[in-house]
Amino acid sequence: MSSNSKLFSFAVLGDTHIITKDDVGASPYPVNDLATERSISAVKTINKCKPDFAIHIGDMVRPFPSLKSYIRATKKAKTIFSKLNCKIYFIPGNHDIGDKPNLFSPAPIISKFSIDKYKSAFGNFFYS
């Protein structure tokens, strides 16, 4: 193998904060209302790069697991990411399973409930 050849390529994305229509305006930041459209665009860009796999490093969706819209948002996210031409691995962020215990955290505290909800939507949250 020459020093110029690659073993593999991969894409990394994160903080897509995908929402459903009923979530629009739920964020204090208006820019988050465009999150779903940005995610669709990111998938198209990743496909042009033809990586061997992709890693999503967290915050796939905006609603927390405790909200009614969480399942709808995760289904929308899975639909969007199913358009990738490569395998994707999901790693949970604070919106996906919760924050460490801290009064200043923006998300609810991590719990067995939030981990179970995450696993039912995205599967494993660690890989080797």
CSV table of C-alpha atoms in Angstrom, one decimal:
chain,number,residue,atom,x,y,z
A,1,MET,CA,0.0,0.0,0.0
A,2,SER,CA,1.4,3.4,-0.9
A,3,SER,CA,1.6,6.2,1.6
A,4,ASN,CA,-1.0,8.1,-0.5
A,5,SER,CA,-3.7,5.4,-0.3
A,6,LYS,CA,-6.5,5.6,2.3
A,7,LEU,CA,-7.8,2.8,4.4
A,8,PHE,CA,-11.3,4.2,4.6
A,9,SER,CA,-13.2,7.5,4.7
A,10,PHE,CA,-16.0,8.6,7.0
A,11,ALA,CA,-18.2,11.5,7.7
A,12,VAL,CA,-19.0,13.1,11.0
A,13,LEU,CA,-22.1,15.1,11.7
A,14,GLY,CA,-23.8,16.3,14.9
A,15,ASP,CA,-26.4,18.6,16.5
A,16,THR,CA,-28.9,18.1,13.7
A,17,HIS,CA,-31.7,18.8,16.1
A,18,ILE,CA,-34.3,17.4,13.7
A,19,ILE,CA,-37.9,18.5,14.7
A,20,THR,CA,-41.4,17.7,13.5
A,21,LYS,CA,-43.8,20.4,12.3
A,22,ASP,CA,-45.4,20.6,15.7
A,23,ASP,CA,-42.0,21.4,17.3
A,24,VAL,CA,-41.4,24.5,15.2
A,25,GLY,CA,-41.0,27.4,17.6
A,26,ALA,CA,-40.3,25.1,20.6
A,27,SER,CA,-36.7,26.4,20.7
A,28,PRO,CA,-35.7,29.8,21.9
A,29,TYR,CA,-33.5,30.1,18.8
A,30,PRO,CA,-35.3,30.7,15.5
A,31,VAL,CA,-32.4,29.1,13.6
A,32,ASN,CA,-33.5,25.7,15.0
A,33,ASP,CA,-36.7,25.9,13.0
A,34,LEU,CA,-34.5,25.1,9.9
A,35,ALA,CA,-32.8,22.1,11.5
A,36,THR,CA,-34.6,19.5,9.5
A,37,GLU,CA,-33.9,21.1,6.1
A,38,ARG,CA,-30.2,21.5,7.1
A,39,SER,CA,-30.1,17.8,7.9
A,40,ILE,CA,-31.5,16.8,4.5
A,41,SER,CA,-28.9,19.0,2.9
A,42,ALA,CA,-26.1,17.5,5.0
A,43,VAL,CA,-27.2,14.0,3.9
A,44,LYS,CA,-27.0,15.1,0.2
A,45,THR,CA,-23.5,16.6,0.8
A,46,ILE,CA,-22.2,13.5,2.6
A,47,ASN,CA,-23.5,11.3,-0.2
A,48,LYS,CA,-21.5,13.3,-2.7
A,49,CYS,CA,-18.3,12.6,-0.7
A,50,LYS,CA,-19.0,8.8,-0.8
A,51,PRO,CA,-17.6,7.9,2.7
A,52,ASP,CA,-17.4,4.3,3.9
A,53,PHE,CA,-19.5,5.2,6.9
A,54,ALA,CA,-20.9,8.1,8.9
A,55,ILE,CA,-20.9,8.9,12.6
A,56,HIS,CA,-23.6,11.1,14.2
A,57,ILE,CA,-22.1,12.5,17.4
A,58,GLY,CA,-25.3,13.4,19.1
A,59,ASP,CA,-28.4,15.5,19.3
A,60,MET,CA,-30.1,13.8,16.4
A,61,VAL,CA,-33.4,15.3,17.4
A,62,ARG,CA,-34.5,18.5,19.2
A,63,PRO,CA,-37.2,17.2,21.5
A,64,PHE,CA,-36.1,15.4,24.7
A,65,PRO,CA,-37.2,11.8,25.3
A,66,SER,CA,-39.8,12.9,27.8
A,67,LEU,CA,-41.7,14.9,25.2
A,68,LYS,CA,-44.6,13.5,23.2
A,69,SER,CA,-42.9,14.6,19.9
A,70,TYR,CA,-39.7,12.6,20.6
A,71,ILE,CA,-40.8,9.4,18.8
A,72,ARG,CA,-42.1,11.4,15.8
A,73,ALA,CA,-38.9,13.3,15.6
A,74,THR,CA,-36.8,10.1,15.8
A,75,LYS,CA,-38.8,8.5,13.0
A,76,LYS,CA,-38.2,11.6,10.9
A,77,ALA,CA,-34.5,11.5,11.7
A,78,LYS,CA,-34.3,7.8,10.8
A,79,THR,CA,-36.1,8.6,7.5
A,80,ILE,CA,-33.7,11.4,6.7
A,81,PHE,CA,-30.6,9.4,7.6
A,82,SER,CA,-31.8,6.3,5.7
A,83,LYS,CA,-31.0,8.3,2.5
A,84,LEU,CA,-27.3,8.1,3.3
A,85,ASN,CA,-25.4,5.8,0.9
A,86,CYS,CA,-23.4,4.4,3.8
A,87,LYS,CA,-23.9,2.9,7.2
A,88,ILE,CA,-24.4,5.5,10.0
A,89,TYR,CA,-23.5,5.0,13.7
A,90,PHE,CA,-25.4,7.1,16.2
A,91,ILE,CA,-23.9,8.3,19.5
A,92,PRO,CA,-26.3,10.0,21.9
A,93,GLY,CA,-26.0,13.6,23.0
A,94,ASN,CA,-27.6,15.5,25.8
A,95,HIS,CA,-30.8,16.0,23.9
A,96,ASP,CA,-30.9,12.3,23.2
A,97,ILE,CA,-30.4,10.8,26.7
A,98,GLY,CA,-30.1,13.8,29.0
A,99,ASP,CA,-27.4,15.8,30.8
A,100,LYS,CA,-25.2,14.9,33.7
A,101,PRO,CA,-26.7,16.2,37.0
A,102,ASN,CA,-26.1,20.0,36.9
A,103,LEU,CA,-28.6,22.8,37.7
A,104,PHE,CA,-27.4,24.7,34.7
A,105,SER,CA,-27.8,21.9,32.1
A,106,PRO,CA,-30.1,22.7,29.2
A,107,ALA,CA,-31.5,19.2,29.0
A,108,PRO,CA,-33.2,17.0,31.7
A,109,ILE,CA,-30.9,14.8,33.7
A,110,ILE,CA,-29.9,11.4,32.1
A,111,SER,CA,-32.1,8.6,33.3
A,112,LYS,CA,-32.9,4.9,32.6
A,113,PHE,CA,-36.2,6.1,30.9
A,114,SER,CA,-34.3,8.4,28.5
A,115,ILE,CA,-31.7,5.7,27.7
A,116,ASP,CA,-34.4,3.2,27.0
A,117,LYS,CA,-36.2,5.6,24.8
A,118,TYR,CA,-33.0,6.3,22.9
A,119,LYS,CA,-32.2,2.7,22.5
A,120,SER,CA,-35.7,1.9,21.1
A,121,ALA,CA,-35.2,4.7,18.5
A,122,PHE,CA,-31.5,4.5,17.6
A,123,GLY,CA,-30.2,1.2,19.0
A,124,ASN,CA,-26.8,0.9,20.7
A,125,PHE,CA,-25.1,3.9,22.0
A,126,PHE,CA,-21.6,2.6,22.0
A,127,TYR,CA,-19.5,0.7,19.4
A,128,SER,CA,-16.1,-0.9,19.1
